[in-house]
Short mmCIF file of C-alpha atoms and ligand atoms in Angstrom, two decimals:
data_model
loop_
_atom_site.label_atom_id
_atom_site.label_comp_id
_atom_site.label_asym_id
_atom_site.label_seq_id
_atom_site.Cartn_x
_atom_site.Cartn_y
_atom_site.Cartn_z
CA UNK Q 1 101.66 133.71 100.10
CA UNK Q 2 100.58 132.61 103.58
CA UNK Q 3 99.90 128.85 103.58
CA UNK Q 4 97.39 128.40 106.38
CA UNK Q 5 96.93 124.70 105.69
CA UNK Q 6 98.39 122.21 103.24
CA UNK Q 7 98.78 118.50 102.71
CA UNK Q 8 102.35 117.19 102.54
CA UNK Q 9 102.97 113.48 101.99
CA UNK Q 10 99.85 112.41 103.85
CA UNK Q 11 100.33 114.91 106.67
CA UNK Q 12 98.00 117.89 107.19
CA UNK Q 13 100.22 120.84 108.11
CA UNK Q 14 98.75 124.03 109.55
CA UNK Q 15 100.14 127.26 110.96
CA UNK Q 16 99.56 127.22 114.72
CA UNK Q 17 97.40 130.34 115.02
CA UNK Q 18 97.51 130.26 118.81
CA UNK Q 19 101.24 131.09 118.64
CA UNK Q 20 101.10 134.01 116.19
CA UNK Q 21 102.31 136.72 115.98
CA UNK Q 22 105.35 136.02 118.12
CA UNK Q 23 106.13 132.58 116.68
CA UNK Q 24 105.36 131.12 113.26
CA UNK Q 25 105.29 127.38 113.94
CA UNK Q 26 103.46 124.55 112.26
CA UNK Q 27 101.37 121.70 113.61
CA UNK Q 28 101.26 118.39 111.73
CA UNK Q 29 98.10 116.28 111.98
CA UNK Q 30 98.16 112.66 110.91
CA UNK Q 31 94.73 111.57 112.19
CA UNK Q 32 91.16 112.85 111.99
CA UNK Q 33 91.16 113.13 115.79
CA UNK Q 34 94.19 115.44 115.70
CA UNK Q 35 92.45 117.62 113.11
CA UNK Q 36 89.33 117.79 115.32
CA UNK Q 37 91.53 118.78 118.25
CA UNK Q 38 93.27 121.48 116.16
CA UNK Q 39 89.88 122.95 115.23
CA UNK Q 40 88.62 122.80 118.82
CA UNK Q 41 91.71 124.47 120.27
CA UNK Q 42 91.79 127.10 117.48
CA UNK Q 43 95.19 126.07 116.09
CA UNK Q 44 93.18 126.52 112.91
CA UNK Q 45 90.12 128.78 112.95
CA UNK Q 46 87.94 130.91 110.67
CA UNK Q 47 84.96 129.36 108.93
CA UNK Q 48 86.44 128.49 105.50
CA UNK Q 49 89.74 127.25 107.00
CA UNK Q 50 87.77 125.03 109.37
CA UNK Q 51 85.95 123.61 106.32
CA UNK Q 52 89.20 122.84 104.51
CA UNK Q 53 90.72 121.27 107.63
CA UNK Q 54 87.60 119.16 108.14
CA UNK Q 55 87.75 117.83 104.57
CA UNK Q 56 91.41 116.91 105.02
CA UNK Q 57 90.59 115.33 108.37
CA UNK Q 58 87.88 113.19 106.80
CA UNK Q 59 90.42 111.97 104.25
CA UNK Q 60 92.92 111.08 107.00
CA UNK Q 61 90.15 109.21 108.83
CA UNK Q 62 89.14 107.31 105.71
CA UNK Q 63 92.75 106.19 105.17
CA UNK Q 64 92.73 104.08 108.34
CA UNK Q 65 89.33 102.43 107.86
CA UNK Q 66 90.00 98.71 107.41
CA UNK Q 67 86.58 97.72 105.98
CA UNK Q 68 86.66 95.88 102.68
CA UNK Q 69 83.14 96.66 101.43
CA UNK Q 70 81.45 100.03 100.90
CA UNK Q 71 78.66 99.69 103.47
CA UNK Q 72 81.07 98.91 106.30
CA UNK Q 73 83.45 101.60 105.08
CA UNK Q 74 80.70 104.23 104.97
CA UNK Q 75 79.38 103.27 108.42
CA UNK Q 76 82.86 103.77 109.92
CA UNK Q 77 83.27 107.03 108.01
CA UNK Q 78 79.93 108.34 109.32
CA UNK Q 79 80.98 107.63 112.91
CA UNK Q 80 84.25 109.51 112.46
CA UNK Q 81 82.44 112.43 110.80
CA UNK Q 82 79.92 112.68 113.60
CA UNK Q 83 82.73 113.14 116.10
CA UNK Q 84 84.58 115.66 113.92
CA UNK Q 85 81.36 117.62 113.38
CA UNK Q 86 81.20 118.32 117.12
CA UNK Q 87 84.52 120.17 117.27
CA UNK Q 88 82.94 123.65 116.86
CA UNK Q 89 79.24 124.47 116.44
CA UNK Q 90 78.81 127.89 114.82
CA UNK Q 91 80.72 127.93 111.51
CA UNK Q 92 78.55 126.00 109.06
CA UNK Q 93 81.55 125.33 106.79
CA UNK Q 94 82.48 122.43 109.08
CA UNK Q 95 79.19 120.62 108.43
CA UNK Q 96 79.26 121.74 104.78
CA UNK Q 97 82.70 120.14 104.17
CA UNK Q 98 81.78 116.92 105.96
CA UNK Q 99 78.55 116.64 103.94
CA UNK Q 100 80.46 117.19 100.70
CA UNK Q 101 83.04 114.50 101.58
CA UNK Q 102 80.29 112.02 102.52
CA UNK Q 103 78.55 112.70 99.22
CA UNK Q 104 81.79 112.03 97.31
CA UNK Q 105 82.11 108.71 99.13
CA UNK Q 106 78.54 107.76 98.19
CA UNK Q 107 79.05 108.82 94.58
CA UNK Q 108 82.20 106.67 94.44
CA UNK Q 109 80.73 103.55 96.05
CA UNK Q 110 81.48 101.52 92.91
CA UNK Q 111 85.24 102.08 93.34
CA UNK Q 112 87.56 99.61 95.11
CA UNK Q 113 88.22 100.90 98.68
CA UNK Q 114 91.85 102.03 98.03
CA UNK Q 115 90.66 104.09 95.05
CA UNK Q 116 87.77 105.50 97.06
CA UNK Q 117 90.29 106.70 99.65
CA UNK Q 118 92.33 108.40 96.90
CA UNK Q 119 89.17 110.02 95.57
CA UNK Q 120 88.45 111.47 99.04
CA UNK Q 121 91.96 112.84 99.31
CA UNK Q 122 91.64 114.42 95.88
CA UNK Q 123 88.35 116.05 96.90
CA UNK Q 124 89.89 117.55 100.04
CA UNK Q 125 92.63 119.12 97.90
CA UNK Q 126 90.00 120.43 95.48
CA UNK Q 127 88.18 122.09 98.38
CA UNK Q 128 91.45 123.81 99.32
CA UNK Q 129 92.25 125.12 95.82
CA UNK Q 130 88.62 126.07 95.22
CA UNK Q 131 88.58 128.11 98.43
CA UNK Q 132 91.45 130.31 97.23
CA UNK Q 133 89.73 130.90 93.87
CA UNK Q 134 86.43 131.66 95.62
CA UNK Q 135 88.15 134.26 97.80
CA UNK Q 136 89.77 135.88 94.79
CA UNK Q 137 86.39 136.07 93.03
CA UNK Q 138 84.80 137.52 96.17
CA UNK Q 139 87.63 140.06 96.31
CA UNK Q 140 86.95 141.12 92.71
CA UNK Q 141 83.26 141.73 93.43
CA UNK Q 142 84.02 143.40 96.76
CA UNK Q 143 86.66 145.80 95.50
CA UNK Q 144 84.04 147.52 93.32
CA UNK Q 145 82.54 148.84 96.59
CA UNK Q 146 85.84 150.37 97.68
CA UNK Q 147 87.20 153.74 96.56
CA UNK Q 148 90.70 155.10 96.45
CA UNK Q 149 91.91 156.44 99.82
CA UNK Q 150 89.21 154.58 101.79
CA UNK Q 151 89.75 153.60 105.40
CA UNK Q 152 88.23 150.15 106.02
CA UNK Q 153 87.41 148.86 109.47
CA UNK Q 154 87.40 145.13 110.09
CA UNK Q 155 86.69 142.94 113.10
CA UNK Q 156 88.28 139.57 113.96
CA UNK Q 157 90.38 137.87 111.28
CA UNK Q 158 88.69 137.03 108.00
CA UNK Q 159 91.97 136.84 106.15
CA UNK Q 160 94.32 134.33 104.57
CA UNK Q 161 94.65 132.71 108.00
CA UNK Q 162 90.89 132.14 108.21
CA UNK Q 163 90.77 130.51 104.78
CA UNK Q 164 93.01 128.45 102.52
CA UNK Q 165 94.44 131.78 101.33
CA UNK Q 166 93.66 135.42 100.33
CA UNK Q 167 90.77 135.77 102.78
CA UNK Q 168 87.17 136.94 102.60
CA UNK Q 169 86.98 140.40 104.23
CA UNK Q 170 90.75 140.80 103.88
CA UNK Q 171 90.38 139.37 100.35
CA UNK Q 172 88.26 142.43 99.51
CA UNK Q 173 91.02 144.61 100.95
CA UNK Q 174 93.77 142.70 99.07
CA UNK Q 175 91.83 142.90 95.78
CA UNK Q 176 91.34 146.65 96.30
CA UNK Q 177 95.07 147.09 96.84
CA UNK Q 178 95.81 144.91 93.79
CA UNK Q 179 93.47 147.15 91.77
CA UNK Q 180 95.78 150.06 92.62
CA UNK Q 181 93.68 151.64 95.34
CA UNK Q 182 95.31 153.29 98.29
CA UNK Q 183 93.69 151.62 101.31
CA UNK Q 184 94.21 151.90 105.02
CA UNK Q 185 92.80 149.39 107.51
CA UNK Q 186 91.58 149.92 111.07
CA UNK Q 187 91.67 146.54 112.82
CA UNK Q 188 89.65 145.91 115.97
CA UNK Q 189 91.76 143.84 118.37
CA UNK Q 190 88.79 141.47 118.95
CA UNK Q 191 88.61 140.55 122.60
CA UNK Q 192 88.93 137.99 124.07
CA UNK Q 193 90.87 135.81 121.62
CA UNK Q 194 92.56 138.80 119.92
CA UNK Q 195 92.26 137.58 116.34
CA UNK Q 196 92.47 141.21 115.18
CA UNK Q 197 95.60 142.08 117.14
CA UNK Q 198 97.39 138.77 116.69
CA UNK Q 199 96.30 137.63 113.21
CA UNK Q 200 94.83 140.48 111.11
CA UNK Q 201 97.59 142.89 112.13
CA UNK Q 202 100.20 140.18 111.43
CA UNK Q 203 99.03 139.19 107.99
CA UNK Q 204 98.39 142.75 106.75
CA UNK Q 205 101.83 143.75 107.97
CA UNK Q 206 103.33 140.75 106.11
CA UNK Q 207 101.65 142.10 102.93
CA UNK Q 208 102.68 145.72 103.59
CA UNK Q 209 99.05 146.88 103.74
CA UNK Q 210 98.79 149.88 106.10
CA UNK Q 211 96.98 148.81 109.26
CA UNK Q 212 96.26 150.59 112.53
CA UNK Q 213 95.25 148.50 115.53
CA UNK Q 214 92.54 149.76 117.87
CA UNK Q 215 90.71 148.18 120.79
CA UNK Q 216 87.11 147.16 120.09
CA UNK Q 217 85.74 149.98 122.22
CA UNK Q 218 87.52 152.61 120.12
CA UNK Q 219 85.74 151.95 116.83
CA UNK Q 220 82.76 154.24 117.62
CA UNK Q 221 85.19 157.06 118.34
CA UNK Q 222 86.78 156.77 114.89
CA UNK Q 223 83.43 156.32 113.13
CA UNK Q 224 82.00 159.46 114.70
CA UNK Q 225 85.10 161.40 113.66
CA UNK Q 226 84.33 160.27 110.06
CA UNK Q 227 87.61 158.37 109.90
CA UNK Q 228 85.99 155.13 108.68
CA UNK Q 229 84.58 154.88 105.14
CA UNK Q 230 83.26 151.33 105.27
CA UNK Q 231 83.25 148.19 107.38
CA UNK Q 232 83.97 144.71 105.95
CA UNK Q 233 83.76 141.58 108.09
CA UNK Q 234 83.53 137.84 107.47
CA UNK Q 235 80.84 135.41 108.61
CA UNK Q 236 80.56 132.01 110.25
CA UNK Q 237 77.00 131.32 109.18
CA UNK Q 238 74.39 133.34 107.34
CA UNK Q 239 70.70 132.50 107.74
CA UNK Q 240 68.26 132.64 104.83
CA UNK Q 241 67.03 136.11 105.84
CA UNK Q 242 70.58 137.54 105.83
CA UNK Q 243 71.17 137.55 109.60
CA UNK Q 244 74.90 136.98 110.12
CA UNK Q 245 76.73 135.05 112.83
CA UNK Q 246 80.27 136.34 113.19
CA UNK Q 247 82.84 136.92 115.90
CA UNK Q 248 81.52 138.38 119.14
CA UNK Q 249 81.50 142.17 118.85
CA UNK Q 250 80.42 142.27 115.21
CA UNK Q 251 76.86 143.28 116.17
CA UNK Q 252 78.20 146.22 118.16
CA UNK Q 253 80.28 147.34 115.15
CA UNK Q 254 77.23 147.07 112.85
CA UNK Q 255 75.04 149.16 115.17
CA UNK Q 256 77.74 151.85 115.33
CA UNK Q 257 78.13 151.77 111.53
CA UNK Q 258 74.37 152.28 111.06
CA UNK Q 259 74.32 155.14 113.58
CA UNK Q 260 77.14 156.83 111.68
CA UNK Q 261 75.81 156.13 108.14
CA UNK Q 262 78.77 153.92 107.27
CA UNK Q 263 78.21 150.98 104.86
CA UNK Q 264 78.52 147.61 106.60
CA UNK Q 265 79.55 144.74 104.30
CA UNK Q 266 79.87 141.02 104.99
CA UNK Q 267 82.14 138.94 102.74
CA UNK Q 268 81.49 135.20 102.78
CA UNK Q 269 81.45 132.25 100.38
CA UNK Q 270 78.19 130.55 99.42
CA UNK Q 271 79.32 127.62 101.61
CA UNK Q 272 78.71 129.90 104.64
CA UNK Q 273 75.02 130.32 103.75
CA UNK Q 274 72.64 128.15 105.73
CA UNK Q 275 69.38 128.62 103.86
CA UNK Q 276 67.78 125.90 105.99
CA UNK Q 277 67.56 128.52 108.76
CA UNK Q 278 64.99 131.30 108.41
CA UNK Q 279 66.60 133.56 111.02
CA UNK Q 280 69.86 134.12 112.87
CA UNK Q 281 68.14 133.20 116.14
CA UNK Q 282 68.39 129.55 115.05
CA UNK Q 283 72.19 129.64 114.71
CA UNK Q 284 73.97 127.80 117.57
CA UNK Q 285 76.36 130.11 119.39
CA UNK Q 286 79.53 128.54 120.74
CA UNK Q 287 80.24 129.22 124.40
CA UNK Q 288 83.98 129.06 125.04
CA UNK Q 289 85.91 128.84 128.27
CA UNK Q 290 86.05 131.51 130.98
CA UNK Q 291 89.83 131.01 130.93
CA UNK Q 292 90.06 132.67 127.49
CA UNK Q 293 88.39 135.78 128.93
CA UNK Q 294 90.21 136.15 132.23
CA UNK Q 295 93.73 135.00 131.42
CA UNK Q 296 95.94 137.14 129.17
CA UNK Q 297 99.53 136.04 128.59
CA UNK Q 298 99.35 133.62 131.52
CA UNK Q 299 98.23 136.44 133.81
CA UNK Q 300 94.83 136.37 135.49
CA UNK Q 301 92.89 139.61 134.91
CA UNK Q 302 89.89 139.00 137.19
CA UNK Q 303 89.34 137.71 140.72
CA UNK Q 304 89.32 133.93 141.22
CA UNK Q 305 85.82 132.46 141.27
CA UNK Q 306 84.17 135.33 139.38
CA UNK Q 307 81.32 134.38 137.05
CA UNK Q 308 82.28 134.88 133.39
CA UNK Q 309 80.33 134.67 130.11
CA UNK Q 310 82.03 133.89 126.82
CA UNK Q 311 79.74 133.64 123.80
CA UNK Q 312 82.25 133.41 120.92
CA UNK Q 313 79.88 134.80 118.26
CA UNK Q 314 76.93 137.14 117.94
CA UNK Q 315 74.16 137.72 115.43
CA UNK Q 316 74.03 140.85 113.32
CA UNK Q 317 70.45 141.30 112.11
CA UNK Q 318 69.99 141.80 108.38
CA UNK Q 319 68.66 145.37 108.71
CA UNK Q 320 72.14 146.51 109.74
CA UNK Q 321 73.83 144.96 106.69
CA UNK Q 322 74.31 146.99 103.50
CA UNK Q 323 75.29 144.02 101.31
CA UNK Q 324 76.72 140.51 101.44
CA UNK Q 325 79.65 139.89 99.08
CA UNK Q 326 79.91 136.32 97.76
CA UNK Q 327 81.96 134.72 94.98
CA UNK Q 328 78.81 134.73 92.87
CA UNK Q 329 78.18 138.46 93.22
CA UNK Q 330 76.90 141.04 95.68
CA UNK Q 331 73.63 140.25 97.47
CA UNK Q 332 71.54 143.23 98.59
CA UNK Q 333 68.31 143.42 100.61
CA UNK Q 334 65.86 141.78 100.58
CA UNK Q 335 68.36 139.02 101.37
CA UNK Q 336 65.80 136.22 101.36
CA UNK Q 337 65.66 136.57 97.57
CA UNK Q 338 69.20 137.69 96.79
CA UNK Q 339 70.92 134.98 98.86
CA UNK Q 340 68.77 132.29 97.28
CA UNK Q 341 69.83 133.63 93.88
CA UNK Q 342 73.52 133.44 94.88
CA UNK Q 343 73.12 129.83 96.02
CA UNK Q 344 71.32 128.90 92.81
CA UNK Q 345 74.21 130.20 90.69
CA UNK Q 346 76.45 127.47 92.18
O1 MRU Y 401 86.51 131.93 116.51
P1 MRU Y 401 87.09 132.14 115.15
O2 MRU Y 401 88.42 132.79 115.15
O3 MRU Y 401 87.05 130.88 114.33
O4 MRU Y 401 86.08 133.17 114.47
C1 MRU Y 401 86.34 133.60 113.16
C2 MRU Y 401 85.37 134.59 112.66
O5 MRU Y 401 84.42 134.95 113.31
C3 MRU Y 401 85.56 135.05 111.24
O6 MRU Y 401 85.15 136.36 111.09
C4 MRU Y 401 84.73 134.15 110.31
O7 MRU Y 401 84.99 132.79 110.55
C5 MRU Y 401 84.98 134.44 108.89
S1 MRU Y 401 86.57 133.91 108.38
C6 MRU Y 401 86.76 134.18 106.74
#
């Protein structure tokens, strides 16, 4: 199994996803600042994986707080968390994990500080193991939507590498394969960061799941030729009305799926729901560097000085989404009701 992130003797070890697929190397983080940096630079990425990393980062931060009473300890912890929370804005799992760790600290205020630190570490490990179980449950629900011999198109990487393991969208694919279905995957390369080409293609190949790589602009061609049976993608944040923020290009895929009568599914844990937002328009969209758009393999692809835009995510409106697969079941329109029901099951 691919171990995206783990804790080894007080060190948070992650696969460096900027170096895949050519090199499988690990990065060790020993401070909360290093974890924040790893999230910012996309050494670790994908909403659930960011959440797990954040929880582990909070634990590393707590370990070096020297305060001897809870109030001072919590004040220092809040400052660290505020900084960590700024590392990436769109995936709500970052804020979700930080909030959960802060709540654990508050609930454990009666404990001596060394024990409180151990409790935080334990919680971060629980978040990791829970994430794998959640993905497996999501996969079980999702595979009921998949038939034998289906071709599934996916965008970006919502796989083991984007989670603690198994994946969300790729979890649905893995569970379908485990259920004995013959599945083939079309993977969009996902410009500009190439999560599809570098990460999805790599991890499906590792698992011997048939995958064909296409550029993003080719997916309409294959849909129109009726060579795609369904689309499954992940999500970074889902608003209360079912609008989905996911990797840039997802909206385009959803429009094409609708035009071609192809079901469009989103697989995401309940921790990715942000029911405090009534619409996707309220989701902050990360703007990343121009460098990531114009430089490929150290080679500049556009003239110097050219103006470049790089929104890293887009919003897919709920009317383009057939269903949202969570670990608690499959939510269908109207999403305002069905997503609330999923959250209440938790
Ligand atoms: O910028 P990234 O690579 O962090 O974006 C990742 C995605 O958009 C994924 O589809 C999403 O986080 C879901 S991962 C299970």
